[in-house]
């Protein structure tokens, strides 16, 4: 997400870091590069033009000029203006009125409506809400079933009557059911079309007339860049939308749709989808997007995800701390479980400041290897996990047999664990942690299961 821009901005800011004063010439050079970077990222050209003009106007303002270093000044202005591109922040979902809230998801074929419907229900449930899903896509034979399968896999309620009814009837019955059973939100997944045409519009009109939606969210595939912006705009002209959900942000290195759509269409982005899993939907957070874009990482997102993963973990309490309060294999085991819930490691690395460039460097963790490491730890006794020094030859053999791995693998894990623990001690004491930097940390802290870690 935003890798292209992130890299370019980093270079641009590095280029002016050495300047003592921000001369008009230096400003112009930076602006030219910013303009190119945005165009390369597939940002709408009118948006780019206005953006550059605003940054120029502010960058030559003398008062600001003297109080900051040139690089800081430009970063600050670019940051503000990028934020402005996303418009005013909006609540992820509009507040509920009387009766169940109805969220209509609309968009072109394959944009991710059905996936997003399930993700949204999952997200709402996490907020303590009671969502009900309904597909009104009666055109494509497998569409209704697709949502039913997604829903049942995650134990989400889906309204799926056997009767043959029109789209509007299906939606209306779902809302009635929500009212009687006590669901507070109905998410309506609609049929996609290749183009926005009259048939689509009249079908949506009918559904909207039947259920009076609180939100009409346009689901757009971010990977289609300016096409997504155009279709959202066209749609908004024909029928008002209240928000946009940008999907497949994970596959969109450029970010052109995200940066243009609010300015062009005039409707805020409500959520962004960044993967195929249910968890991969986030309320759109402009400030996080911008810090990610500026190569400053996104520690907030990382912390949130970590907290969420920990909260979800339904394991028994950690037990007593190890005798010396040290990092133990039990801690490592818990961390593996948490990591597994947080998503692919390369994605997570991208969220850490300075780690962005590493993320593309093949730091993927093979989940199967992580499973083996977990199996090894699981095969140890509690005492062994807390005092790995107990692991003599015969214990290692037993654990290898019990976990279906080999003695070599057990040896390797124990060795890495000792290294990890040493490193953590250093980091905690603060002596080396600061100096080590991202690369040093990664080299030293070989995460079990990562390539090059020997597993
Ligand atoms: N990588 C990635 N894939 C996604 C995301 N959202 C949806 N997809 C994938 O996009 C494809 C289409 O998703 P659907 O949810 O079926 O799209 P739809 O809009 O309901 O499609 P129609 O009902 O045919 O109009 C599926 O393979 C999804 O897994 C996302 O955020 N990231
Ligand atoms: Mg669908």
XYZ file of C-alpha atoms and ligand atoms in Angstrom:
488
model
C 0.000 0.000 0.000
C 1.508 3.312 -1.074
C 4.967 1.761 -1.489
C 5.641 3.708 -4.671
C 4.842 7.063 -3.135
C 6.515 6.177 0.127
C 9.798 5.503 -1.635
C 9.561 8.611 -3.763
C 8.743 10.905 -0.866
C 11.612 9.481 1.122
C 13.998 10.346 -1.706
C 12.523 13.794 -2.177
C 12.812 14.663 1.503
C 16.306 13.226 1.664
C 17.209 15.481 -1.255
C 16.360 18.630 0.667
C 17.640 17.521 4.014
C 21.001 19.135 3.343
C 19.560 22.542 2.427
C 20.190 25.259 4.970
C 17.454 27.514 3.699
C 14.485 26.697 1.621
C 15.235 28.738 -1.473
C 12.621 29.165 -4.192
C 14.817 27.004 -6.427
C 14.891 24.189 -3.902
C 11.126 24.443 -3.494
C 10.613 24.223 -7.228
C 12.860 21.175 -7.539
C 11.013 19.405 -4.743
C 7.650 20.381 -6.217
C 8.586 19.037 -9.607
C 9.504 15.740 -8.061
C 6.380 15.651 -5.922
C 4.270 16.330 -9.000
C 5.926 13.486 -10.888
C 5.636 11.147 -7.928
C 1.905 11.793 -7.608
C 1.289 11.365 -11.315
C 3.257 8.139 -11.299
C 1.100 6.978 -8.412
C -1.888 7.447 -10.723
C -3.355 10.389 -8.860
C -5.847 12.376 -10.910
C -3.962 15.145 -12.757
C -6.282 17.926 -11.619
C -5.823 16.830 -8.041
C -2.051 16.840 -8.544
C -2.121 20.313 -10.020
C -4.122 21.779 -7.174
C -1.989 19.920 -4.643
C 1.282 21.276 -6.012
C -0.133 24.797 -6.130
C -1.156 24.651 -2.490
C 2.184 23.276 -1.346
C 4.020 25.983 -3.313
C 1.887 28.704 -1.808
C 2.624 27.568 1.693
C 6.276 26.688 1.151
C 7.194 30.220 0.188
C 5.517 31.675 3.239
C 8.392 33.382 5.054
C 7.118 33.034 8.580
C 6.937 29.293 8.453
C 10.220 29.208 6.634
C 12.408 30.474 9.435
C 11.106 28.354 12.259
C 11.802 24.902 10.836
C 14.479 23.110 8.886
C 13.665 23.030 5.188
C 13.033 19.304 5.174
C 10.778 19.461 8.224
C 8.912 22.306 6.693
C 8.215 20.517 3.434
C 7.316 17.271 5.169
C 4.872 19.175 7.344
C 3.220 20.956 4.461
C 3.016 17.848 2.294
C 1.567 15.948 5.208
C -1.135 18.555 5.809
C -2.029 18.757 2.144
C -2.155 14.975 1.747
C -4.489 14.872 4.730
C -6.615 17.558 3.115
C -7.010 15.323 0.064
C -8.943 12.883 2.208
C -11.421 15.514 3.305
C -12.965 15.780 6.729
C -12.914 12.616 8.796
C -16.261 10.882 9.049
C -17.534 8.233 11.419
C -17.001 4.815 9.859
C -20.743 4.231 9.855
C -23.459 6.805 10.340
C -25.289 6.705 13.649
C -28.367 4.590 14.121
C -31.800 6.103 14.143
C -34.997 4.276 14.921
C -35.062 0.617 13.963
C -32.242 -1.288 12.338
C -29.632 0.574 10.371
C -29.469 -0.499 6.739
C -26.152 -0.452 4.900
C -26.373 -0.908 1.158
C -23.208 -2.046 -0.606
C -23.096 -1.225 -4.283
C -20.473 -1.323 -6.990
C -19.171 -2.850 -10.164
C -18.687 -6.545 -10.745
C -15.887 -8.094 -8.744
C -15.114 -4.930 -6.798
C -15.365 -6.842 -3.540
C -18.935 -6.205 -2.343
C -19.673 -9.675 -1.048
C -16.313 -10.040 0.685
C -16.729 -6.573 2.173
C -20.245 -7.367 3.390
C -18.876 -10.244 5.473
C -15.901 -8.168 6.659
C -18.202 -5.349 7.676
C -20.446 -7.703 9.649
C -17.365 -9.080 11.359
C -16.161 -5.570 12.163
C -19.564 -4.545 13.514
C -19.763 -7.606 15.698
C -16.421 -6.628 17.175
C -17.918 -3.251 18.021
C -20.532 -5.088 20.000
C -23.196 -4.673 17.335
C -25.581 -7.279 15.955
C -25.367 -7.350 12.175
C -27.511 -9.347 9.784
C -26.300 -10.082 6.259
C -28.483 -10.437 3.211
C -27.568 -10.925 -0.420
C -30.012 -9.517 -2.937
C -27.902 -10.645 -5.891
C -30.446 -12.999 -7.412
C -28.935 -12.619 -10.859
C -25.782 -14.674 -10.386
C -26.744 -18.195 -9.252
C -23.864 -18.671 -6.817
C -23.944 -15.165 -5.351
C -26.427 -15.815 -2.559
C -24.578 -18.946 -1.640
C -21.223 -17.151 -1.613
C -22.419 -14.840 1.137
C -24.060 -17.708 3.016
C -20.776 -19.619 2.994
C -18.730 -16.605 4.100
C -21.251 -15.952 6.844
C -21.462 -19.475 8.170
C -17.694 -19.833 8.213
C -17.476 -16.888 10.578
C -20.683 -17.620 12.408
C -22.335 -14.464 11.130
C -26.100 -14.269 10.758
C -27.297 -14.404 7.150
C -30.881 -13.954 6.033
C -31.297 -16.503 3.263
C -34.889 -17.616 2.707
C -35.675 -20.440 0.305
C -38.508 -18.551 -1.429
C -37.887 -16.883 -4.743
C -38.308 -13.189 -4.184
C -37.244 -10.001 -5.875
C -34.157 -8.168 -4.646
C -36.250 -5.511 -2.964
C -38.423 -8.123 -1.254
C -35.394 -9.992 0.039
C -33.945 -6.801 1.464
C -37.231 -5.800 3.054
C -37.745 -9.215 4.672
C -34.244 -9.042 6.092
C -34.988 -5.683 7.686
C -38.262 -7.023 9.094
C -36.443 -10.006 10.511
C -33.808 -7.731 12.019
C -36.533 -5.729 13.703
C -38.283 -8.762 15.178
C -35.190 -10.758 16.115
C -33.155 -7.797 17.330
C -30.348 -7.260 14.836
C -29.277 -3.628 14.825
C -27.716 -3.452 11.358
C -28.667 -5.042 8.067
C -25.906 -5.241 5.463
C -27.320 -5.583 1.967
C -24.990 -7.084 -0.643
C -26.164 -6.154 -4.127
C -25.475 -7.539 -7.600
C -22.527 -6.159 -9.522
C -22.607 -4.914 -13.100
C -19.963 -4.441 -15.735
C -21.081 -0.852 -16.206
C -23.299 1.551 -14.421
C -26.487 1.279 -16.452
C -30.182 1.989 -16.166
C -31.041 -1.566 -15.163
C -28.686 -1.366 -12.206
C -29.958 2.031 -11.179
C -33.611 1.047 -11.262
C -32.958 -2.127 -9.310
C -31.101 -0.123 -6.685
C -33.875 2.466 -6.615
C -36.355 -0.281 -5.904
C -34.247 -1.717 -3.090
C -33.638 1.725 -1.617
C -37.342 2.539 -1.771
C -38.134 -0.678 0.091
C -35.608 -0.402 2.906
C -34.579 3.279 3.110
C -30.857 2.690 3.662
C -28.947 4.684 6.272
C -25.758 4.290 4.245
C -25.200 3.738 0.553
C -21.576 2.743 0.313
C -19.880 2.473 -3.044
C -17.390 -0.401 -3.095
C -14.514 0.302 -5.458
C -11.449 -1.744 -6.355
C -8.443 0.467 -5.540
C -6.278 -1.497 -7.949
C -8.235 -0.094 -10.869
C -6.952 3.383 -10.011
C -8.611 6.209 -11.923
C -11.269 3.833 -13.296
C -12.466 3.349 -9.748
C -12.600 7.111 -9.289
C -14.549 7.603 -12.521
C -17.098 4.913 -11.746
C -17.607 6.227 -8.223
C -18.143 9.708 -9.658
C -20.604 8.515 -12.253
C -22.466 6.547 -9.680
C -22.648 9.462 -7.299
C -24.078 11.697 -10.004
C -26.906 9.274 -10.688
C -27.679 8.284 -7.149
C -26.158 9.828 -4.069
C -23.706 7.716 -2.180
C -22.832 8.413 1.423
C -19.369 6.896 1.457
C -16.787 4.843 -0.378
C -15.129 1.591 0.539
C -11.833 1.062 -1.224
C -10.944 -2.599 -1.504
C -7.776 -4.441 -2.524
C -5.564 -1.736 -1.116
C -3.100 -4.539 -0.384
C -2.574 -5.060 -4.086
C -2.354 -1.371 -4.888
C 1.213 -0.123 -4.531
C 0.378 3.261 -6.022
C -2.596 4.630 -4.141
C -3.949 6.833 -6.934
C -7.580 5.978 -6.270
C -7.327 6.650 -2.552
C -5.681 10.017 -3.115
C -8.074 11.204 -5.799
C -11.472 9.837 -5.026
C -12.484 12.192 -2.234
C -11.354 15.306 -4.097
C -12.917 14.212 -7.380
C -16.158 12.662 -6.173
C -16.649 14.714 -3.034
C -17.600 11.746 -0.900
C -15.471 10.461 2.003
C -13.818 7.066 2.219
C -15.489 5.108 4.993
C -13.444 1.894 5.045
C -10.486 0.351 3.327
C -10.054 -3.336 2.581
C -6.535 -4.667 2.583
C -6.733 -8.423 2.109
C -9.019 -11.357 1.642
C -9.457 -12.280 5.260
C -12.397 -11.148 7.364
C -10.123 -9.057 9.542
C -8.808 -7.104 6.596
C -11.163 -4.164 6.794
C -10.395 -0.965 8.651
C -12.266 2.271 9.132
C -10.429 4.639 6.850
C -7.873 6.604 8.856
C -6.337 9.394 6.762
C -3.603 10.215 9.259
C -2.397 6.638 9.237
C -2.471 6.466 5.477
C -0.440 9.635 5.240
C 2.217 8.611 7.704
C 2.475 5.316 5.850
C 2.850 7.212 2.599
C 5.510 9.492 3.950
C 7.557 6.486 4.899
C 7.118 7.143 8.606
C 5.556 3.799 9.201
C 2.362 3.314 11.005
C 2.976 2.394 14.552
C -0.604 3.108 15.536
C -2.004 0.487 13.214
C 0.560 -1.975 14.417
C -0.294 -1.370 18.041
C -4.014 -1.665 17.334
C -3.592 -4.920 15.517
C -1.387 -6.315 18.206
C -3.878 -5.374 20.892
C -6.715 -6.827 18.913
C -4.840 -10.068 18.348
C -4.007 -10.338 22.014
C -7.591 -9.590 23.009
C -8.826 -12.310 20.702
C -6.485 -14.840 22.056
C -8.599 -17.070 24.198
C -5.809 -18.916 25.825
C -5.641 -19.382 29.536
C -3.773 -16.776 31.542
C -0.055 -16.705 31.091
C 0.642 -18.386 34.407
C 3.331 -17.360 36.799
C 6.219 -15.378 35.441
C 9.457 -17.283 35.027
C 11.611 -17.265 38.130
C 13.895 -14.490 36.932
C 11.253 -12.550 34.971
C 13.042 -13.502 31.766
C 11.675 -14.092 28.312
C 10.734 -17.763 28.163
C 9.711 -20.256 25.511
C 6.187 -19.855 26.836
C 6.351 -16.190 25.883
C 7.681 -17.111 22.469
C 4.842 -19.579 22.005
C 2.297 -16.908 22.860
C 3.940 -14.475 20.512
C 3.788 -16.986 17.686
C 0.079 -17.380 18.281
C -0.347 -13.609 18.263
C 1.772 -13.213 15.134
C -0.348 -15.816 13.429
C -3.417 -13.738 14.122
C -1.879 -10.465 13.069
C -1.350 -11.435 9.455
C 1.615 -11.914 7.198
C 4.869 -10.661 8.643
C 5.822 -8.715 5.547
C 2.648 -6.680 5.966
C 3.477 -6.008 9.577
C 7.031 -4.976 8.783
C 5.643 -2.382 6.406
C 3.903 -0.783 9.349
C 7.053 -0.277 11.374
C 9.003 2.938 10.954
C 11.978 2.335 8.740
C 10.922 -1.186 7.969
C 9.001 -0.295 4.833
C 11.932 -0.968 2.588
C 12.550 -4.300 4.217
C 9.037 -5.439 3.636
C 9.640 -6.052 -0.021
C 12.835 -7.860 0.805
C 11.243 -11.249 1.196
C 10.739 -11.230 4.924
C 7.746 -13.484 4.626
C 7.157 -16.055 7.270
C 6.131 -19.460 6.143
C 3.151 -20.332 8.311
C 3.949 -24.033 8.051
C 7.321 -23.436 9.621
C 5.779 -21.408 12.357
C 3.483 -24.322 13.028
C 6.506 -26.603 13.466
C 8.114 -24.229 15.924
C 4.854 -24.043 17.826
C 4.630 -27.849 17.821
C 8.111 -28.133 19.300
C 7.273 -25.752 22.110
C 3.968 -27.508 22.699
C 5.770 -30.821 23.093
C 7.899 -29.534 25.921
C 6.852 -29.681 29.535
C 5.998 -26.480 31.312
C 9.177 -26.681 33.294
C 11.234 -27.120 30.132
C 9.643 -24.138 28.493
C 10.575 -21.968 31.375
C 14.042 -23.412 31.838
C 15.349 -24.430 28.438
C 18.652 -25.293 30.138
C 16.939 -28.497 31.246
C 16.827 -29.660 27.651
C 19.442 -32.389 27.576
C 19.931 -34.906 24.803
C 17.190 -37.311 25.787
C 14.671 -34.540 26.362
C 15.469 -33.080 22.950
C 14.883 -36.488 21.376
C 11.564 -36.839 23.146
C 10.396 -33.402 22.056
C 11.451 -34.034 18.453
C 9.462 -37.266 18.431
C 6.482 -35.673 20.110
C 6.340 -32.743 17.699
C 7.010 -34.757 14.577
C 10.178 -32.780 13.900
C 13.871 -33.654 14.173
C 16.439 -33.215 16.905
C 18.252 -30.760 14.614
C 15.175 -28.597 14.438
C 14.780 -28.663 18.189
C 18.448 -27.744 18.583
C 18.106 -24.881 16.169
C 15.046 -23.480 17.868
C 16.699 -23.624 21.272
C 19.797 -21.911 19.931
C 17.789 -19.165 18.291
C 15.767 -18.759 21.392
C 18.882 -18.151 23.471
C 20.024 -15.537 20.947
C 16.630 -13.903 20.966
C 16.585 -13.723 24.703
C 20.021 -12.163 24.792
C 18.996 -9.594 22.235
C 15.804 -8.771 24.059
C 17.775 -8.169 27.210
C 19.938 -5.707 25.324
C 16.959 -3.963 23.838
C 15.241 -3.770 27.186
C 18.281 -2.354 28.914
C 18.252 0.225 26.165
C 21.970 0.026 25.585
C 21.929 -1.388 22.108
C 18.329 -1.160 21.059
C 18.656 2.370 19.827
C 21.837 1.844 17.895
C 20.883 -1.379 16.278
C 18.430 0.016 13.751
C 15.989 -1.949 11.666
C 18.448 -4.019 9.703
C 20.626 -4.881 12.663
C 17.581 -5.914 14.599
C 16.351 -8.154 11.877
C 19.752 -9.726 11.356
C 20.130 -10.457 14.993
C 16.615 -11.360 15.808
C 16.100 -14.225 13.455
C 12.499 -15.011 13.871
C 11.919 -18.758 13.947
C 10.084 -19.729 10.824
C 11.478 -16.883 8.754
C 13.633 -17.770 5.768
C 17.266 -17.716 6.645
C 16.398 -18.581 10.199
C 17.204 -22.156 9.403
C 13.688 -23.481 9.621
N -6.488 -8.922 -2.096
C -7.743 -8.577 -1.858
N -8.730 -9.226 -2.470
C -9.993 -8.855 -2.233
C -10.300 -7.794 -1.347
N -11.637 -7.658 -1.319
C -12.132 -8.592 -2.148
N -11.148 -9.317 -2.711
C -11.268 -10.403 -3.687
O -11.893 -9.925 -4.854
C -12.655 -10.947 -5.477
C -14.058 -10.482 -5.756
O -14.707 -10.254 -4.531
P -16.270 -10.323 -4.322
O -16.534 -9.932 -2.915
O -16.832 -11.617 -4.784
O -16.726 -9.169 -5.306
P -18.214 -8.705 -5.648
O -18.178 -7.240 -5.808
O -19.164 -9.242 -4.660
O -18.416 -9.402 -7.063
P -19.821 -9.584 -7.845
O -20.809 -10.037 -6.849
O -19.529 -10.588 -8.902
O -20.126 -8.240 -8.410
C -12.588 -12.128 -4.537
O -11.634 -13.032 -5.012
C -12.144 -11.516 -3.219
O -11.431 -12.428 -2.438
C -9.219 -7.106 -0.706
O -9.373 -6.146 0.067
N -7.966 -7.544 -0.996
Mg -20.914 -10.326 -4.928
